Coordinates of N, CA and C in Angstrom, one line a residue:
X50 N 7.1 111.3 66.8 CA 8.2 110.8 65.9 C 9.4 110.4 66.8
X51 N 9.9 109.2 66.5 CA 11.1 108.6 67.3 C 12.3 108.7 66.4
X52 N 13.4 109.3 66.9 CA 14.6 109.5 66.2 C 15.7 108.6 66.8
X53 N 16.4 107.8 66.0 CA 17.4 106.9 66.4 C 18.8 107.4 65.9
X54 N 19.8 107.2 66.6 CA 21.2 107.3 66.2 C 21.7 105.9 66.1
X55 N 22.3 105.6 65.0 CA 22.7 104.2 64.8 C 23.9 104.0 63.9
X56 N 24.5 102.9 63.9 CA 25.6 102.6 63.0 C 25.2 101.5 62.0
X57 N 25.6 101.7 60.8 CA 25.3 100.7 59.7 C 26.4 100.9 58.7
X58 N 27.0 99.7 58.3 CA 28.0 99.7 57.3 C 29.1 100.7 57.6
X59 N 29.6 100.7 58.8 CA 30.7 101.5 59.3 C 30.4 103.0 59.3
X60 N 29.2 103.4 59.2 CA 28.8 104.8 59.3 C 27.8 105.0 60.5
X61 N 27.9 106.2 61.1 CA 27.0 106.6 62.1 C 26.0 107.5 61.5
X62 N 24.7 107.2 61.6 CA 23.6 107.8 60.9 C 22.5 108.2 61.9
X63 N 21.6 109.0 61.5 CA 20.4 109.3 62.2 C 19.2 108.9 61.3
X64 N 18.1 108.4 62.0 CA 17.0 108.0 61.3 C 15.7 108.1 62.1
X65 N 14.6 108.2 61.3 CA 13.2 108.2 61.9 C 12.7 106.7 62.0
X66 N 12.3 106.3 63.1 CA 11.7 105.0 63.3 C 10.4 104.9 62.5
X67 N 10.3 103.9 61.6 CA 9.1 103.7 60.9 C 8.8 102.2 60.9
X68 N 8.1 101.7 61.9 CA 7.8 100.3 62.1 C 9.1 99.5 62.2
X69 N 9.5 98.7 61.3 CA 10.7 97.9 61.4 C 11.9 98.5 60.7
X70 N 11.7 99.7 60.2 CA 12.8 100.4 59.4 C 13.2 101.7 60.1
X71 N 14.4 102.1 59.7 CA 14.9 103.5 60.0 C 15.0 104.3 58.7
X72 N 14.2 105.3 58.6 CA 14.3 106.2 57.5 C 15.4 107.2 57.7
X73 N 16.5 107.1 56.8 CA 17.7 107.8 57.1 C 17.6 109.3 56.8
X74 N 18.1 110.0 57.8 CA 18.1 111.5 57.7 C 19.4 112.0 57.1
X75 N 19.4 113.2 56.5 CA 20.6 113.7 55.9 C 21.7 114.0 56.9
X76 N 21.4 114.2 58.2 CA 22.4 114.6 59.2 C 21.7 114.6 60.6
X77 N 22.4 115.1 61.5 CA 22.0 115.2 62.9 C 20.7 116.2 62.9
X78 N 19.6 115.7 63.4 CA 18.4 116.5 63.3 C 18.5 117.8 64.2
X79 N 19.4 117.8 65.1 CA 19.6 119.0 65.9 C 20.0 120.2 65.0
X80 N 20.7 119.9 64.0 CA 21.3 120.9 63.1 C 20.8 120.8 61.7
X81 N 20.4 119.6 61.2 CA 20.1 119.5 59.8 C 18.6 119.3 59.6
X82 N 17.8 119.3 60.7 CA 16.4 119.1 60.6 C 16.0 117.6 60.2
X83 N 14.9 117.5 59.6 CA 14.3 116.1 59.3 C 14.3 115.7 57.9
X84 N 15.1 116.3 57.0 CA 15.2 116.0 55.6 C 15.8 114.6 55.5
X85 N 15.1 113.7 54.7 CA 15.6 112.3 54.5 C 16.3 112.1 53.2
X86 N 17.1 111.1 53.2 CA 17.9 110.8 52.0 C 17.2 109.9 51.0
X87 N 16.1 109.3 51.5 CA 15.4 108.3 50.7 C 15.8 106.9 50.9
X88 N 16.8 106.7 51.7 CA 17.3 105.4 52.1 C 16.5 104.9 53.3
X89 N 16.4 103.6 53.4 CA 15.8 102.9 54.6 C 16.8 101.8 55.0
X90 N 16.9 101.6 56.4 CA 17.7 100.6 56.9 C 16.9 99.8 57.9
X91 N 16.8 98.4 57.7 CA 16.1 97.6 58.7 C 16.7 97.8 60.1
X92 N 15.8 97.9 61.0 CA 16.3 98.1 62.4 C 17.1 96.9 62.8
X93 N 16.8 95.7 62.3 CA 17.5 94.5 62.6 C 18.9 94.5 62.1
X94 N 19.2 95.3 61.1 CA 20.6 95.4 60.5 C 21.4 96.6 61.1
X95 N 20.8 97.3 62.0 CA 21.5 98.5 62.6 C 21.9 98.2 64.0
X96 N 22.9 98.9 64.5 CA 23.3 98.9 65.9 C 22.8 100.2 66.5
X97 N 21.8 100.2 67.4 CA 21.3 101.4 68.0 C 22.3 102.0 69.0
X98 N 22.6 103.2 68.9 CA 23.6 103.9 69.7 C 22.9 104.9 70.7
X99 N 23.6 105.4 71.6 CA 23.0 106.5 72.4 C 22.5 107.5 71.5
X100 N 21.2 108.0 71.7 CA 20.6 108.9 70.7 C 21.2 110.2 70.6
X101 N 22.0 110.6 71.6 CA 22.7 111.9 71.6 C 23.9 111.8 72.4
X102 N 25.0 112.5 72.0 CA 26.2 112.7 72.8 C 26.2 114.2 73.1
X103 N 25.9 114.6 74.3 CA 25.9 116.0 74.6 C 27.1 116.7 74.2
X104 N 27.0 117.8 73.5 CA 28.1 118.6 73.1 C 28.7 119.3 74.3
X105 N 27.9 119.6 75.3 CA 28.3 120.5 76.4 C 28.2 119.8 77.8
X106 N 27.0 119.3 78.2 CA 26.9 118.9 79.5 C 25.6 118.0 79.7
X107 N 25.6 117.3 80.8 CA 24.4 116.6 81.3 C 24.0 117.2 82.6
X108 N 22.9 117.8 82.6 CA 22.4 118.5 83.8 C 21.5 117.5 84.6
X109 N 21.7 117.3 85.8 CA 20.9 116.3 86.6 C 20.2 117.0 87.8
X110 N 19.1 116.4 88.1 CA 18.3 116.9 89.3 C 18.3 115.8 90.3
X111 N 18.7 116.1 91.5 CA 18.7 115.2 92.7 C 17.4 115.3 93.5
X112 N 17.0 114.2 94.0 CA 15.9 114.2 95.0 C 14.6 114.9 94.5
X113 N 14.2 114.5 93.3 CA 13.0 115.1 92.6 C 11.7 114.3 92.8
X114 N 11.8 113.3 93.6 CA 10.6 112.5 94.0 C 10.6 112.5 95.6
X115 N 9.5 112.8 96.2 CA 9.4 112.8 97.6 C 9.9 111.5 98.2
X116 N 9.4 110.3 97.6 CA 9.8 109.0 98.2 C 11.3 108.7 98.1
X117 N 11.9 109.2 97.0 CA 13.4 109.0 96.9 C 14.1 109.9 97.9
X118 N 13.7 111.1 98.1 CA 14.3 112.0 99.1 C 14.3 111.4 100.4
X119 N 13.1 110.8 100.8 CA 12.9 110.1 102.1 C 13.9 108.9 102.2
X120 N 14.0 108.1 101.2 CA 14.9 106.9 101.3 C 16.3 107.3 101.4
X121 N 16.7 108.5 100.9 CA 18.1 109.0 101.0 C 18.3 109.7 102.3
X122 N 17.3 109.8 103.1 CA 17.4 110.4 104.5 C 17.3 111.9 104.6
X123 N 16.5 112.5 103.8 CA 16.4 113.9 103.8 C 15.0 114.4 103.2
X124 N 14.8 115.7 103.4 CA 13.6 116.3 102.8 C 13.9 116.7 101.3
X125 N 12.8 116.7 100.6 CA 12.9 117.2 99.2 C 13.3 118.6 99.1
X126 N 14.3 119.0 98.2 CA 14.7 120.4 98.1 C 13.5 121.3 97.6
X127 N 13.5 122.5 98.1 CA 12.5 123.5 97.7 C 12.6 123.9 96.2
X128 N 13.8 123.8 95.7 CA 14.0 124.1 94.3 C 14.9 123.0 93.7
X129 N 14.9 122.8 92.4 CA 15.7 121.7 91.8 C 17.1 121.7 92.2
X130 N 17.6 120.6 92.7 CA 19.0 120.4 93.2 C 19.8 119.9 92.0
X131 N 20.7 120.8 91.5 CA 21.4 120.5 90.2 C 22.8 120.0 90.5
X132 N 23.2 119.1 89.6 CA 24.6 118.6 89.5 C 24.8 118.2 88.1
X133 N 26.1 118.0 87.7 CA 26.5 117.7 86.3 C 27.1 116.3 86.2
X134 N 26.9 115.7 85.1 CA 27.7 114.5 84.7 C 28.5 114.8 83.4
X135 N 29.7 114.3 83.3 CA 30.4 114.6 82.0 C 29.8 113.8 80.8
X136 N 30.0 114.3 79.6 CA 29.5 113.6 78.5 C 30.2 112.3 78.2
X137 N 31.4 112.1 78.8 CA 32.2 110.9 78.7 C 31.5 109.8 79.4
X138 N 30.5 110.1 80.2 CA 29.8 109.0 81.0 C 28.7 108.3 80.1
X139 N 28.4 108.9 79.0 CA 27.3 108.4 78.1 C 27.7 107.1 77.4
X140 N 26.7 106.1 77.5 CA 26.8 104.9 76.7 C 25.4 104.7 76.1
X141 N 25.3 103.8 75.2 CA 24.0 103.5 74.5 C 23.4 102.2 75.0
X142 N 22.2 101.9 74.4 CA 21.5 100.6 74.7 C 22.4 99.5 74.3
X143 N 22.5 98.5 75.2 CA 23.3 97.3 75.0 C 24.7 97.4 75.4
X144 N 25.2 98.6 75.6 CA 26.6 98.8 76.1 C 26.7 98.4 77.6
X145 N 27.8 98.0 78.0 CA 28.0 97.6 79.4 C 28.3 98.7 80.3
X146 N 27.6 98.7 81.5 CA 27.9 99.5 82.6 C 29.1 98.9 83.3
X147 N 30.1 99.6 83.5 CA 31.4 99.1 84.1 C 31.5 99.6 85.6
X148 N 31.4 98.6 86.5 CA 31.6 98.9 87.9 C 33.1 99.2 88.2
X149 N 33.4 100.4 88.7 CA 34.8 100.7 89.0 C 35.3 99.9 90.2
X150 N 36.6 99.5 90.2 CA 37.1 98.7 91.2 C 37.1 99.3 92.6
X151 N 37.1 100.7 92.6 CA 37.1 101.4 93.9 C 35.8 101.5 94.5
X152 N 34.7 101.0 93.9 CA 33.4 101.1 94.5 C 32.8 99.7 94.8
X153 N 32.3 99.6 96.0 CA 31.7 98.4 96.4 C 30.1 98.4 96.4
X154 N 29.6 99.6 96.0 CA 28.1 99.8 96.0 C 27.7 100.7 94.9
X155 N 27.6 100.1 93.7 CA 27.2 100.8 92.5 C 25.8 100.6 92.3
X156 N 25.0 101.7 92.1 CA 23.5 101.6 92.1 C 22.9 102.2 90.8
X157 N 21.7 101.7 90.5 CA 20.9 102.2 89.4 C 20.0 103.3 89.8
X158 N 19.7 104.2 88.9 CA 18.7 105.2 89.1 C 18.0 105.5 87.8
X159 N 16.8 104.8 87.6 CA 16.1 105.1 86.3 C 15.5 106.4 86.3
X160 N 15.6 107.1 85.1 CA 15.1 108.5 85.0 C 14.6 108.8 83.6
X161 N 13.7 109.8 83.6 CA 13.4 110.5 82.3 C 14.5 111.5 81.9
X162 N 14.9 111.5 80.7 CA 15.9 112.4 80.2 C 15.2 113.3 79.1
X163 N 15.6 114.6 79.2 CA 15.1 115.6 78.3 C 16.3 116.1 77.4
X164 N 16.1 116.1 76.1 CA 17.1 116.5 75.1 C 16.8 117.9 74.7
X165 N 17.7 118.9 74.9 CA 17.5 120.3 74.5 C 17.7 120.4 73.0
X166 N 16.8 121.1 72.4 CA 16.9 121.3 70.9 C 17.3 122.7 70.5
X167 N 17.1 123.7 71.4 CA 17.4 125.1 71.1 C 18.1 125.7 72.2
X168 N 19.0 126.7 71.9 CA 19.7 127.4 73.0 C 18.7 128.0 74.0
X169 N 18.9 127.8 75.3 CA 18.0 128.3 76.3 C 18.8 129.0 77.4
X170 N 18.5 130.2 77.6 CA 19.1 131.0 78.7 C 18.0 131.9 79.3
X171 N 17.9 131.8 80.6 CA 16.9 132.6 81.3 C 15.5 132.4 80.7
X172 N 15.1 131.2 80.3 CA 13.8 131.0 79.8 C 12.8 130.8 80.9
X173 N 11.5 131.2 80.7 CA 10.5 131.0 81.6 C 9.9 129.6 81.5
X174 N 9.3 129.1 82.6 CA 8.7 127.8 82.5 C 7.6 127.8 81.5
X175 N 6.9 128.9 81.3 CA 5.9 129.0 80.3 C 6.4 128.7 78.9
X176 N 7.6 129.1 78.6 CA 8.2 128.9 77.2 C 9.3 127.8 77.2
X177 N 9.5 127.1 78.3 CA 10.6 126.2 78.4 C 10.5 125.0 77.4
X178 N 9.3 124.5 77.2 CA 9.2 123.3 76.4 C 9.4 123.6 74.9
X179 N 9.4 124.9 74.5 CA 9.7 125.2 73.2 C 11.2 124.9 72.9
X180 N 12.0 124.7 73.9 CA 13.4 124.5 73.7 C 13.8 123.0 73.8
X181 N 12.8 122.1 73.8 CA 13.0 120.7 74.0 C 12.9 120.0 72.6
X182 N 13.9 119.2 72.3 CA 13.8 118.4 71.0 C 12.9 117.2 71.3
X183 N 13.1 116.5 72.4 CA 12.4 115.3 72.7 C 12.9 114.7 74.0
X184 N 12.4 113.5 74.2 CA 12.7 112.8 75.5 C 13.2 111.4 75.2
X185 N 14.1 110.9 76.2 CA 14.6 109.6 76.1 C 14.7 109.0 77.5
X186 N 15.3 107.9 77.7 CA 15.5 107.2 79.0 C 16.9 107.3 79.4
X187 N 17.1 107.4 80.7 CA 18.5 107.5 81.3 C 18.6 106.6 82.5
X188 N 19.8 106.2 82.8 CA 20.1 105.5 84.1 C 21.3 106.3 84.7
X189 N 21.0 107.0 85.8 CA 21.9 107.8 86.5 C 22.7 107.0 87.5
X190 N 23.6 106.2 86.9 CA 24.4 105.2 87.7 C 25.3 106.0 88.7
X191 N 25.3 105.4 89.9 CA 25.9 106.1 91.1 C 26.8 105.2 91.9
X192 N 28.0 105.6 92.2 CA 28.8 104.8 93.2 C 28.4 105.4 94.5
X193 N 27.5 104.7 95.2 CA 26.9 105.3 96.4 C 27.9 105.4 97.5
X194 N 28.8 104.5 97.6 CA 29.7 104.6 98.7 C 30.7 105.8 98.5
X195 N 31.0 106.0 97.3 CA 31.9 107.2 97.0 C 31.1 108.5 97.2
X196 N 29.9 108.5 96.9 CA 29.0 109.7 97.1 C 29.0 110.0 98.6
X197 N 28.9 109.0 99.5 CA 28.9 109.3 100.9 C 30.3 109.7 101.4
X198 N 31.3 109.1 100.8 CA 32.7 109.3 101.2 C 33.1 110.8 100.9
X199 N 32.8 111.2 99.6 CA 33.2 112.5 99.1 C 32.4 113.7 99.7
X200 N 31.2 113.4 100.0 CA 30.3 114.5 100.5 C 29.8 115.4 99.4
X201 N 30.2 115.1 98.1 CA 29.6 115.7 96.9 C 29.6 114.7 95.9
X202 N 29.0 115.0 94.7 CA 28.6 113.9 93.8 C 29.4 113.7 92.5
X203 N 30.4 114.6 92.3 CA 31.1 114.6 91.0 C 31.7 113.2 90.7
X204 N 32.5 112.7 91.5 CA 33.2 111.4 91.2 C 32.2 110.3 91.2
X205 N 31.3 110.2 92.2 CA 30.3 109.1 92.3 C 29.4 109.0 91.1
X206 N 29.1 110.1 90.4 CA 28.2 110.1 89.3 C 28.9 110.2 87.9
X207 N 30.2 110.4 87.9 CA 30.9 110.8 86.7 C 31.7 109.8 86.0
X208 N 31.8 108.5 86.5 CA 32.6 107.5 85.9 C 32.2 107.3 84.4
X209 N 33.1 106.9 83.6 CA 32.8 106.4 82.2 C 31.7 105.3 82.4
X210 N 30.7 105.3 81.5 CA 29.6 104.3 81.4 C 28.5 104.6 82.4
X211 N 28.6 105.7 83.2 CA 27.6 105.9 84.3 C 26.4 106.7 83.8
X212 N 26.2 106.9 82.5 CA 25.0 107.6 82.0 C 24.5 106.9 80.7
X213 N 23.9 105.7 80.9 CA 23.3 105.1 79.7 C 22.1 105.9 79.3
X214 N 21.9 106.1 77.9 CA 20.8 106.8 77.3 C 20.2 106.0 76.2
X215 N 18.9 106.1 76.0 CA 18.3 105.5 74.8 C 16.9 104.9 75.1
X216 N 16.4 104.2 74.2 CA 17.0 103.8 72.9 C 16.8 104.9 71.8
X217 N 15.8 105.7 71.9 CA 15.5 106.7 70.9 C 15.1 108.0 71.5
X218 N 15.0 109.1 70.7 CA 14.4 110.3 71.2 C 13.0 110.4 70.6
X219 N 12.0 110.6 71.5 CA 10.6 110.8 71.1 C 10.2 112.2 71.2
X220 N 9.9 112.8 70.0 CA 9.6 114.3 70.0 C 8.2 114.6 70.4
X221 N 7.3 113.6 70.5 CA 5.9 113.8 70.8 C 5.5 113.3 72.1
X222 N 6.4 113.0 73.0 CA 6.1 112.4 74.3 C 5.5 113.3 75.3
X223 N 4.6 112.8 76.1 CA 3.9 113.5 77.1 C 4.2 112.9 78.5
X224 N 5.1 113.5 79.3 CA 5.5 112.9 80.5 C 4.4 112.8 81.5
X225 N 3.3 113.6 81.4 CA 2.3 113.5 82.4 C 1.5 112.2 82.4
X226 N 1.6 111.5 81.3 CA 0.7 110.2 81.2 C 1.6 109.0 81.3
X227 N 2.9 109.1 81.6 CA 3.8 107.9 81.5 C 4.2 107.4 82.9
X228 N 4.7 106.2 82.9 CA 5.2 105.5 84.1 C 6.6 105.0 83.8
X229 N 7.4 105.1 84.8 CA 8.8 104.6 84.8 C 8.9 103.4 85.6
X230 N 9.7 102.4 85.1 CA 9.9 101.2 85.9 C 11.3 100.7 85.6
X231 N 12.0 100.4 86.7 CA 13.4 99.9 86.6 C 13.4 98.4 87.1
X232 N 14.1 97.6 86.3 CA 14.2 96.1 86.7 C 15.6 95.7 86.7
X233 N 16.0 94.8 87.6 CA 17.3 94.2 87.6 C 17.1 92.7 87.5
X234 N 17.6 92.1 86.4 CA 17.4 90.7 86.1 C 15.9 90.3 86.1
X235 N 15.1 91.3 85.6 CA 13.6 91.1 85.5 C 12.8 91.4 86.7
X236 N 13.5 91.6 87.8 CA 12.8 91.9 89.1 C 12.5 93.4 89.2
X237 N 11.3 93.9 89.4 CA 11.0 95.3 89.5 C 11.5 95.9 90.7
X238 N 12.3 97.0 90.6 CA 12.9 97.7 91.7 C 12.3 99.1 91.9
X239 N 12.0 99.7 90.8 CA 11.4 101.1 90.9 C 10.1 101.1 90.0
X240 N 9.1 101.8 90.5 CA 8.0 102.0 89.6 C 7.2 103.2 90.1
X241 N 6.9 104.2 89.2 CA 6.2 105.4 89.6 C 5.7 106.1 88.4
X242 N 4.6 106.8 88.5 CA 4.2 107.7 87.4 C 5.2 108.9 87.4
X243 N 5.5 109.4 86.2 CA 6.4 110.6 86.0 C 5.7 111.8 86.6
X244 N 4.4 111.8 86.8 CA 3.7 112.9 87.4 C 4.0 113.1 88.8
X245 N 4.7 112.1 89.4 CA 5.1 112.2 90.8 C 6.3 113.1 91.0
X246 N 6.9 113.6 89.9 CA 8.1 114.5 90.0 C 7.7 115.7 90.7
X247 N 8.5 116.2 91.7 CA 8.2 117.4 92.4 C 8.3 118.6 91.5
X248 N 9.4 118.7 90.8 CA 9.7 119.8 89.9 C 9.5 119.3 88.4
X249 N 8.6 120.0 87.7 CA 8.3 119.6 86.3 C 9.4 119.8 85.4
X250 N 9.3 119.3 84.2 CA 10.4 119.5 83.2 C 10.5 121.0 82.9
X251 N 9.4 121.7 82.8 CA 9.4 123.1 82.5 C 10.1 123.9 83.6
X252 N 9.7 123.6 84.8 CA 10.4 124.3 86.0 C 11.8 124.0 86.1
X253 N 12.3 122.8 85.8 CA 13.7 122.4 85.8 C 14.4 123.2 84.7
X254 N 13.9 123.3 83.5 CA 14.6 124.1 82.5 C 14.7 125.6 82.9
X255 N 13.6 126.1 83.4 CA 13.6 127.5 83.9 C 14.8 127.7 84.9
X256 N 14.8 126.8 85.9 CA 15.8 126.9 86.9 C 17.2 126.7 86.4
X257 N 17.4 125.7 85.6 CA 18.8 125.4 85.1 C 19.3 126.5 84.1
X258 N 18.4 127.0 83.3 CA 18.8 128.0 82.3 C 19.1 129.3 82.9
X259 N 18.7 129.5 84.2 CA 19.1 130.7 84.9 C 20.5 130.6 85.4
X260 N 21.0 129.4 85.5 CA 22.4 129.2 86.0 C 23.4 129.1 84.8
X261 N 23.1 128.4 83.8 CA 24.0 128.3 82.7 C 23.2 128.1 81.4
X262 N 23.8 128.5 80.3 CA 23.1 128.4 79.0 C 23.0 126.9 78.6
X263 N 21.8 126.5 78.3 CA 21.6 125.1 77.8 C 21.7 125.1 76.3
X264 N 22.5 124.2 75.7 CA 22.9 124.2 74.3 C 22.2 123.0 73.6
X265 N 21.9 123.1 72.3 CA 21.4 122.0 71.6 C 22.2 120.7 71.8
X266 N 21.5 119.7 72.2 CA 22.2 118.4 72.5 C 22.4 118.2 74.0
X267 N 22.4 119.2 74.8 CA 22.5 119.0 76.2 C 21.3 118.1 76.7
X268 N 21.6 117.4 77.7 CA 20.6 116.4 78.3 C 20.3 116.8 79.7
X269 N 19.1 116.7 80.1 CA 18.7 116.9 81.5 C 18.1 115.6 82.0
X270 N 18.7 115.1 83.1 CA 18.1 114.0 83.8 C 17.2 114.5 85.0
X271 N 16.0 114.0 85.0 CA 15.0 114.7 85.9 C 14.8 114.1 87.2
X272 N 15.6 113.2 87.7 CA 15.5 112.6 89.0 C 14.9 111.2 88.9
X273 N 15.0 110.5 90.1 CA 14.6 109.1 90.1 C 13.7 108.8 91.3
X274 N 12.7 107.9 91.1 CA 11.8 107.6 92.2 C 12.5 106.7 93.2
X275 N 11.8 106.3 94.3 CA 12.3 105.4 95.3 C 12.6 104.0 94.7
X276 N 13.4 103.3 95.4 CA 13.7 101.9 95.1 C 15.1 101.7 94.5
X277 N 16.0 102.8 94.6 CA 17.3 102.6 94.0 C 18.1 101.5 94.8
X278 N 19.0 100.9 94.2 CA 19.7 99.8 94.8 C 20.9 99.4 94.0
X279 N 21.7 98.5 94.6 CA 22.9 98.1 94.0 C 22.7 97.0 93.0
X280 N 23.7 96.9 92.0 CA 23.7 95.8 91.1 C 25.2 95.3 91.0
X281 N 25.3 94.1 90.4 CA 26.6 93.4 90.4 C 26.9 93.0 89.0
X282 N 28.2 92.6 88.8 CA 28.6 92.1 87.5 C 27.8 90.9 87.1
X283 N 27.4 90.9 85.9 CA 26.5 89.8 85.4 C 25.1 90.1 85.4
X284 N 24.7 91.2 86.1 CA 23.3 91.6 86.1 C 22.9 92.3 84.8
X285 N 21.6 92.4 84.6 CA 21.1 93.2 83.5 C 20.1 94.2 84.1
X286 N 20.3 95.5 83.8 CA 19.4 96.6 84.3 C 18.6 97.1 83.1
X287 N 17.3 97.2 83.3 CA 16.4 97.7 82.3 C 15.6 98.8 82.9
X288 N 15.5 100.0 82.2 CA 14.7 101.1 82.6 C 13.7 101.2 81.5
X289 N 12.4 101.2 81.8 CA 11.3 101.3 80.8 C 10.4 102.5 81.2
X290 N 10.1 103.3 80.2 CA 9.2 104.4 80.3 C 8.1 104.2 79.2
X291 N 6.9 104.1 79.6 CA 5.8 103.9 78.7 C 5.8 105.0 77.6
X292 N 5.9 104.6 76.4 CA 5.9 105.5 75.3 C 7.3 105.8 74.8
X293 N 8.4 105.4 75.6 CA 9.8 105.6 75.2 C 10.5 104.4 74.9
X294 N 10.0 103.2 75.4 CA 10.7 102.0 75.2 C 11.5 101.5 76.4
X295 N 12.5 100.7 76.1 CA 13.3 100.1 77.2 C 14.8 100.3 76.9
X296 N 15.4 100.8 78.0 CA 16.9 101.0 78.0 C 17.5 99.8 78.7
X297 N 18.2 99.0 78.0 CA 18.8 97.8 78.6 C 20.3 97.8 78.6
X298 N 20.9 97.5 79.7 CA 22.4 97.4 79.8 C 22.8 96.3 80.7
X299 N 23.8 95.5 80.3 CA 24.4 94.6 81.2 C 25.5 95.3 82.0
X300 N 25.9 94.6 83.1 CA 26.9 95.1 84.0 C 28.1 94.2 84.1
X301 N 29.3 94.8 84.1 CA 30.5 94.1 84.3 C 31.4 94.8 85.2
X302 N 32.4 94.1 85.8 CA 33.4 94.8 86.6 C 34.5 95.3 85.7
X303 N 35.2 96.4 86.2 CA 36.3 96.9 85.4 C 37.4 95.9 85.4
X304 N 38.1 95.9 84.2 CA 39.3 95.0 84.1 C 40.4 95.5 85.0
X305 N 41.2 94.5 85.6 CA 42.3 94.9 86.4 C 43.3 95.8 85.7
X306 N 43.9 96.8 86.5 CA 44.8 97.7 85.9 C 46.0 96.9 85.4
X307 N 46.5 97.3 84.2 CA 47.7 96.6 83.6 C 49.0 97.4 84.0

């Protein structure tokens, strides 16, 4: 089942994707379940939004592919390397990624995203997937020059628009059979099977939930494969995961300060 968050007739709604329609739900499925209203909205008449706005946090994993760890000049961590992005960094499909004026090297990082559906604290890997609502696509946008300058990642990863998510949440997705591909203006920059991840989704949830409580709506970004690189204003970045669709965002520069 694919769940969309969308706007239609000045209302923000949730719906189940059914071919060319959205079957409208009574509320946010995180809290209201999957009861439908009986209404249907053509996808062509809706504006698809970020499928979730985390109530609490976006938990990210760094260097979770051996080839990406190598291209960043280091060994892969023995356990998941965690950092956070603020929920104000989230945008949806079709929204613009805004390059901040203080960065000269803003880069894409296509990633699988996991949406938490149940409170998770100190859960085992064996039970971790019971706490997952579903999966979507993310772009962990990074101001690489600021990351090097700061020596830590909060500012470089946390700008507004630096966490595109979407287009939908797939509740039946199997990461072990899927491939991720990132393109800039149609040119392939990243491509890898998700099975190349060093730490699995279940292992990441176990590790993260031992540090902080994961709440419904929290999002976990699972790391990016090799091939990260810069983009510029006017570019279009697409992240595609087989079975999840395509997350597409244009890029623009920040407006001058007034």
